[in-house]
PDB file of C-alpha atoms in Angstrom:
ATOM      1  CA  UNK A   1    -112.444-169.121 -23.851  1.00  0.00           C
ATOM      2  CA  UNK A   2    -114.190-167.039 -21.142  1.00  0.00           C
ATOM      3  CA  UNK A   3    -114.343-169.525 -18.218  1.00  0.00           C
ATOM      4  CA  UNK A   4    -115.365-168.809 -14.638  1.00  0.00           C
ATOM      5  CA  UNK A   5    -112.631-169.068 -12.037  1.00  0.00           C
ATOM      6  CA  UNK A   6    -112.346-172.646 -10.756  1.00  0.00           C
ATOM      7  CA  UNK A   7    -114.505-174.223 -13.503  1.00  0.00           C
ATOM      8  CA  UNK A   8    -113.186-177.533 -14.907  1.00  0.00           C
ATOM      9  CA  UNK A   9    -111.749-176.934 -18.370  1.00  0.00           C
ATOM     10  CA  UNK A  10    -110.546-180.501 -18.989  1.00  0.00           C
ATOM     11  CA  UNK A  11    -109.664-183.789 -17.352  1.00  0.00           C
ATOM     12  CA  UNK A  12    -107.311-186.592 -18.342  1.00  0.00           C
ATOM     13  CA  UNK A  13    -109.915-189.349 -17.893  1.00  0.00           C
ATOM     14  CA  UNK A  14    -113.150-189.217 -19.857  1.00  0.00           C
ATOM     15  CA  UNK A  15    -116.517-189.068 -18.009  1.00  0.00           C
ATOM     16  CA  UNK A  16    -117.742-192.553 -16.893  1.00  0.00           C
ATOM     17  CA  UNK A  17    -114.369-194.170 -17.715  1.00  0.00           C
ATOM     18  CA  UNK A  18    -113.353-196.720 -15.095  1.00  0.00           C
ATOM     19  CA  UNK A  19    -109.980-196.294 -13.359  1.00  0.00           C
ATOM     20  CA  UNK A  20    -108.160-198.096 -10.522  1.00  0.00           C
ATOM     21  CA  UNK A  21    -107.534-196.607  -7.132  1.00  0.00           C
ATOM     22  CA  UNK A  22    -103.919-195.975  -7.950  1.00  0.00           C
ATOM     23  CA  UNK A  23    -104.485-194.090 -11.283  1.00  0.00           C
ATOM     24  CA  UNK A  24    -103.858-190.409 -11.432  1.00  0.00           C
ATOM     25  CA  UNK A  25    -106.411-188.027 -12.873  1.00  0.00           C
ATOM     26  CA  UNK A  26    -105.305-184.629 -14.084  1.00  0.00           C
ATOM     27  CA  UNK A  27    -107.934-181.890 -13.843  1.00  0.00           C
ATOM     28  CA  UNK A  28    -107.368-178.404 -15.350  1.00  0.00           C
ATOM     29  CA  UNK A  29    -109.275-175.557 -13.727  1.00  0.00           C
ATOM     30  CA  UNK A  30    -109.889-172.150 -15.219  1.00  0.00           C
ATOM     31  CA  UNK A  31    -107.951-169.215 -13.811  1.00  0.00           C
ATOM     32  CA  UNK A  32    -110.608-166.949 -15.256  1.00  0.00           C
ATOM     33  CA  UNK A  33    -110.324-164.213 -17.875  1.00  0.00           C
ATOM     34  CA  UNK A  34    -106.923-162.520 -17.775  1.00  0.00           C
ATOM     35  CA  UNK A  35    -106.532-158.884 -16.957  1.00  0.00           C
ATOM     36  CA  UNK A  36    -104.286-157.231 -19.571  1.00  0.00           C
ATOM     37  CA  UNK A  37    -102.049-154.294 -18.845  1.00  0.00           C
ATOM     38  CA  UNK A  38    -102.925-151.650 -21.413  1.00  0.00           C
ATOM     39  CA  UNK A  39    -100.422-149.649 -23.447  1.00  0.00           C
ATOM     40  CA  UNK A  40    -100.525-146.364 -21.608  1.00  0.00           C
ATOM     41  CA  UNK A  41     -98.817-144.643 -24.551  1.00  0.00           C
ATOM     42  CA  UNK A  42    -102.296-144.635 -26.132  1.00  0.00           C
ATOM     43  CA  UNK A  43    -103.723-142.537 -23.279  1.00  0.00           C
ATOM     44  CA  UNK A  44    -103.211-139.001 -22.029  1.00  0.00           C
ATOM     45  CA  UNK A  45    -102.146-138.335 -18.458  1.00  0.00           C
ATOM     46  CA  UNK A  46    -105.724-137.489 -17.574  1.00  0.00           C
ATOM     47  CA  UNK A  47    -107.066-140.718 -19.117  1.00  0.00           C
ATOM     48  CA  UNK A  48    -104.432-143.082 -17.694  1.00  0.00           C
ATOM     49  CA  UNK A  49    -105.825-143.610 -14.177  1.00  0.00           C
ATOM     50  CA  UNK A  50    -109.231-144.721 -15.562  1.00  0.00           C
ATOM     51  CA  UNK A  51    -107.811-146.867 -18.452  1.00  0.00           C
ATOM     52  CA  UNK A  52    -108.293-150.152 -16.520  1.00  0.00           C
ATOM     53  CA  UNK A  53    -110.838-150.697 -13.758  1.00  0.00           C
ATOM     54  CA  UNK A  54    -109.124-153.899 -12.498  1.00  0.00           C
ATOM     55  CA  UNK A  55    -105.564-152.528 -12.196  1.00  0.00           C
ATOM     56  CA  UNK A  56    -104.062-150.158  -9.560  1.00  0.00           C
ATOM     57  CA  UNK A  57    -102.615-147.403 -11.707  1.00  0.00           C
ATOM     58  CA  UNK A  58    -100.753-144.290 -10.633  1.00  0.00           C
ATOM     59  CA  UNK A  59    -100.367-141.715 -13.396  1.00  0.00           C
ATOM     60  CA  UNK A  60     -97.578-139.255 -12.635  1.00  0.00           C
ATOM     61  CA  UNK A  61     -95.862-136.414 -14.458  1.00  0.00           C
ATOM     62  CA  UNK A  62     -92.146-135.619 -14.358  1.00  0.00           C
ATOM     63  CA  UNK A  63     -89.902-133.047 -15.988  1.00  0.00           C
ATOM     64  CA  UNK A  64     -87.893-134.034 -19.089  1.00  0.00           C
ATOM     65  CA  UNK A  65     -85.388-132.159 -21.189  1.00  0.00           C
ATOM     66  CA  UNK A  66     -86.090-134.380 -24.194  1.00  0.00           C
ATOM     67  CA  UNK A  67     -89.806-135.475 -24.027  1.00  0.00           C
ATOM     68  CA  UNK A  68     -92.296-132.693 -24.825  1.00  0.00           C
ATOM     69  CA  UNK A  69     -95.026-131.686 -22.375  1.00  0.00           C
ATOM     70  CA  UNK A  70     -97.869-134.225 -22.215  1.00  0.00           C
ATOM     71  CA  UNK A  71     -96.034-137.036 -24.071  1.00  0.00           C
ATOM     72  CA  UNK A  72     -95.753-140.527 -22.680  1.00  0.00           C
ATOM     73  CA  UNK A  73     -92.434-141.476 -21.055  1.00  0.00           C
ATOM     74  CA  UNK A  74     -92.968-145.072 -19.897  1.00  0.00           C
ATOM     75  CA  UNK A  75     -94.805-147.532 -17.671  1.00  0.00           C
ATOM     76  CA  UNK A  76     -93.615-149.790 -14.890  1.00  0.00           C
ATOM     77  CA  UNK A  77     -95.249-152.962 -16.166  1.00  0.00           C
ATOM     78  CA  UNK A  78     -95.044-153.859 -19.861  1.00  0.00           C
ATOM     79  CA  UNK A  79     -98.159-153.452 -22.048  1.00  0.00           C
ATOM     80  CA  UNK A  80     -99.840-156.823 -22.647  1.00  0.00           C
ATOM     81  CA  UNK A  81     -98.676-158.398 -19.365  1.00  0.00           C
ATOM     82  CA  UNK A  82    -101.463-160.730 -18.140  1.00  0.00           C
ATOM     83  CA  UNK A  83    -102.651-161.096 -14.587  1.00  0.00           C
ATOM     84  CA  UNK A  84    -105.392-163.327 -13.122  1.00  0.00           C
ATOM     85  CA  UNK A  85    -107.627-162.726 -10.063  1.00  0.00           C
ATOM     86  CA  UNK A  86    -105.485-165.115  -7.991  1.00  0.00           C
ATOM     87  CA  UNK A  87    -102.312-163.105  -8.785  1.00  0.00           C
ATOM     88  CA  UNK A  88    -100.795-160.416  -6.668  1.00  0.00           C
ATOM     89  CA  UNK A  89    -101.114-157.479  -9.001  1.00  0.00           C
ATOM     90  CA  UNK A  90     -98.395-154.779  -8.536  1.00  0.00           C
ATOM     91  CA  UNK A  91     -99.098-151.094  -8.581  1.00  0.00           C
ATOM     92  CA  UNK A  92     -98.544-149.782 -12.115  1.00  0.00           C
ATOM     93  CA  UNK A  93     -97.019-146.358 -12.737  1.00  0.00           C
ATOM     94  CA  UNK A  94     -97.628-144.608 -16.080  1.00  0.00           C
ATOM     95  CA  UNK A  95     -95.306-141.576 -16.497  1.00  0.00           C
ATOM     96  CA  UNK A  96     -95.911-138.531 -18.681  1.00  0.00           C
ATOM     97  CA  UNK A  97     -93.767-135.467 -19.339  1.00  0.00           C
ATOM     98  CA  UNK A  98     -94.142-132.016 -17.833  1.00  0.00           C
ATOM     99  CA  UNK A  99     -91.659-130.832 -20.424  1.00  0.00           C
ATOM    100  CA  UNK A 100     -88.703-128.640 -19.509  1.00  0.00           C
ATOM    101  CA  UNK A 101     -88.244-127.112 -16.094  1.00  0.00           C
ATOM    102  CA  UNK A 102     -89.408-123.501 -15.887  1.00  0.00           C
ATOM    103  CA  UNK A 103     -87.929-121.460 -13.042  1.00  0.00           C
ATOM    104  CA  UNK A 104     -90.708-119.220 -11.805  1.00  0.00           C
ATOM    105  CA  UNK A 105     -90.332-115.867  -9.974  1.00  0.00           C
ATOM    106  CA  UNK A 106     -90.159-116.467  -6.215  1.00  0.00           C
ATOM    107  CA  UNK A 107     -90.275-112.766  -5.225  1.00  0.00           C
ATOM    108  CA  UNK A 108     -92.302-112.173  -2.083  1.00  0.00           C
ATOM    109  CA  UNK A 109     -92.062-115.741  -0.777  1.00  0.00           C
ATOM    110  CA  UNK A 110     -90.356-116.241   2.555  1.00  0.00           C
ATOM    111  CA  UNK A 111     -87.146-118.183   3.176  1.00  0.00           C
ATOM    112  CA  UNK A 112     -89.230-120.635   5.164  1.00  0.00           C
ATOM    113  CA  UNK A 113     -91.458-121.326   2.131  1.00  0.00           C
ATOM    114  CA  UNK A 114     -88.531-122.324  -0.134  1.00  0.00           C
ATOM    115  CA  UNK A 115     -88.023-125.920   1.066  1.00  0.00           C
ATOM    116  CA  UNK A 116     -91.576-126.938   0.331  1.00  0.00           C
ATOM    117  CA  UNK A 117     -91.791-124.849  -2.862  1.00  0.00           C
ATOM    118  CA  UNK A 118     -88.674-126.468  -4.343  1.00  0.00           C
ATOM    119  CA  UNK A 119     -89.748-129.947  -3.218  1.00  0.00           C
ATOM    120  CA  UNK A 120     -93.301-129.630  -4.516  1.00  0.00           C
ATOM    121  CA  UNK A 121     -92.511-127.773  -7.754  1.00  0.00           C
ATOM    122  CA  UNK A 122     -89.281-129.474  -8.762  1.00  0.00           C
ATOM    123  CA  UNK A 123     -87.815-132.392  -6.802  1.00  0.00           C
ATOM    124  CA  UNK A 124     -91.071-134.407  -6.484  1.00  0.00           C
ATOM    125  CA  UNK A 125     -91.462-134.122 -10.212  1.00  0.00           C
ATOM    126  CA  UNK A 126     -88.031-135.486 -11.168  1.00  0.00           C
ATOM    127  CA  UNK A 127     -85.926-132.300 -11.354  1.00  0.00           C
ATOM    128  CA  UNK A 128     -82.807-131.778  -9.316  1.00  0.00           C
ATOM    129  CA  UNK A 129     -83.281-128.050  -8.757  1.00  0.00           C
ATOM    130  CA  UNK A 130     -81.532-126.706  -5.693  1.00  0.00           C
ATOM    131  CA  UNK A 131     -80.901-123.257  -4.304  1.00  0.00           C
ATOM    132  CA  UNK A 132     -78.269-121.337  -2.441  1.00  0.00           C
ATOM    133  CA  UNK A 133     -79.231-118.521  -0.090  1.00  0.00           C
ATOM    134  CA  UNK A 134     -77.499-115.155  -0.112  1.00  0.00           C
ATOM    135  CA  UNK A 135     -78.505-112.527   2.421  1.00  0.00           C
ATOM    136  CA  UNK A 136     -79.011-109.043   1.028  1.00  0.00           C
ATOM    137  CA  UNK A 137     -79.411-105.749   2.859  1.00  0.00           C
ATOM    138  CA  UNK A 138     -82.865-104.593   1.846  1.00  0.00           C
ATOM    139  CA  UNK A 139     -85.794-102.564   3.197  1.00  0.00           C
ATOM    140  CA  UNK A 140     -88.149-105.459   2.372  1.00  0.00           C
ATOM    141  CA  UNK A 141     -89.454-107.571   5.243  1.00  0.00           C
ATOM    142  CA  UNK A 142     -86.701-109.723   6.813  1.00  0.00           C
ATOM    143  CA  UNK A 143     -86.703-113.290   5.345  1.00  0.00           C
ATOM    144  CA  UNK A 144     -88.428-112.309   2.073  1.00  0.00           C
ATOM    145  CA  UNK A 145     -87.098-113.365  -1.359  1.00  0.00           C
ATOM    146  CA  UNK A 146     -85.898-110.184  -3.050  1.00  0.00           C
ATOM    147  CA  UNK A 147     -83.642-111.525  -5.793  1.00  0.00           C
ATOM    148  CA  UNK A 148     -82.780-114.663  -7.727  1.00  0.00           C
ATOM    149  CA  UNK A 149     -80.176-115.465 -10.326  1.00  0.00           C
ATOM    150  CA  UNK A 150     -82.667-116.979 -12.798  1.00  0.00           C
ATOM    151  CA  UNK A 151     -86.386-116.292 -13.013  1.00  0.00           C
ATOM    152  CA  UNK A 152     -89.125-116.804 -15.569  1.00  0.00           C
ATOM    153  CA  UNK A 153     -87.027-118.973 -17.918  1.00  0.00           C
ATOM    154  CA  UNK A 154     -86.310-122.617 -18.655  1.00  0.00           C
ATOM    155  CA  UNK A 155     -83.398-124.332 -16.842  1.00  0.00           C
ATOM    156  CA  UNK A 156     -81.782-127.783 -17.126  1.00  0.00           C
ATOM    157  CA  UNK A 157     -83.040-130.728 -15.065  1.00  0.00           C
ATOM    158  CA  UNK A 158     -80.100-130.300 -12.711  1.00  0.00           C
ATOM    159  CA  UNK A 159     -79.586-126.714 -11.716  1.00  0.00           C
ATOM    160  CA  UNK A 160     -78.774-124.465  -8.724  1.00  0.00           C
ATOM    161  CA  UNK A 161     -80.363-121.062  -8.434  1.00  0.00           C
ATOM    162  CA  UNK A 162     -79.020-118.322  -6.167  1.00  0.00           C
ATOM    163  CA  UNK A 163     -81.808-116.788  -3.999  1.00  0.00           C
ATOM    164  CA  UNK A 164     -81.447-113.393  -2.324  1.00  0.00           C
ATOM    165  CA  UNK A 165     -83.127-113.082   1.053  1.00  0.00           C
ATOM    166  CA  UNK A 166     -83.759-109.698   2.682  1.00  0.00           C
ATOM    167  CA  UNK A 167     -82.059-108.945   5.999  1.00  0.00           C
ATOM    168  CA  UNK A 168     -84.514-106.109   6.579  1.00  0.00           C
ATOM    169  CA  UNK A 169     -81.572-103.849   7.445  1.00  0.00           C
ATOM    170  CA  UNK A 170     -81.754-101.025   4.917  1.00  0.00           C
TER     171      UNK A 170
END
């Protein structure tokens, strides 16, 4: 039944039937065609944002130790949930995996770059990767990353890496 919003679907008293002033008439109005929340597991991360034109969808990617890269993790509103035009439709988040956390080589970055690098590359994507600074006598420019305890390898979702920062004193 594809009714327009507000169109009469049915009424409790037939057309032309006489009623008294105290009788109650029940009229059912159409809420329109429902908007269905899709099953985002059927879409890739790239396809998710355009899967429904009527719904506000945010597709995001987070790290996972157990879900392989690109696979679907979950959605904030269950697939098949119905909304109508009159409803307040919540933002829907569809989450996909970035796979395991890979600790990249930070050599050459400055100490000042580390906060944003760790936030943008790890924390904002669901990993609890932190760092501890150690100052190292080095001829490299003061404040430059010259060493790290782990680089170019996978690490757990919660991990602390030691970062060596040049003092420029050698």
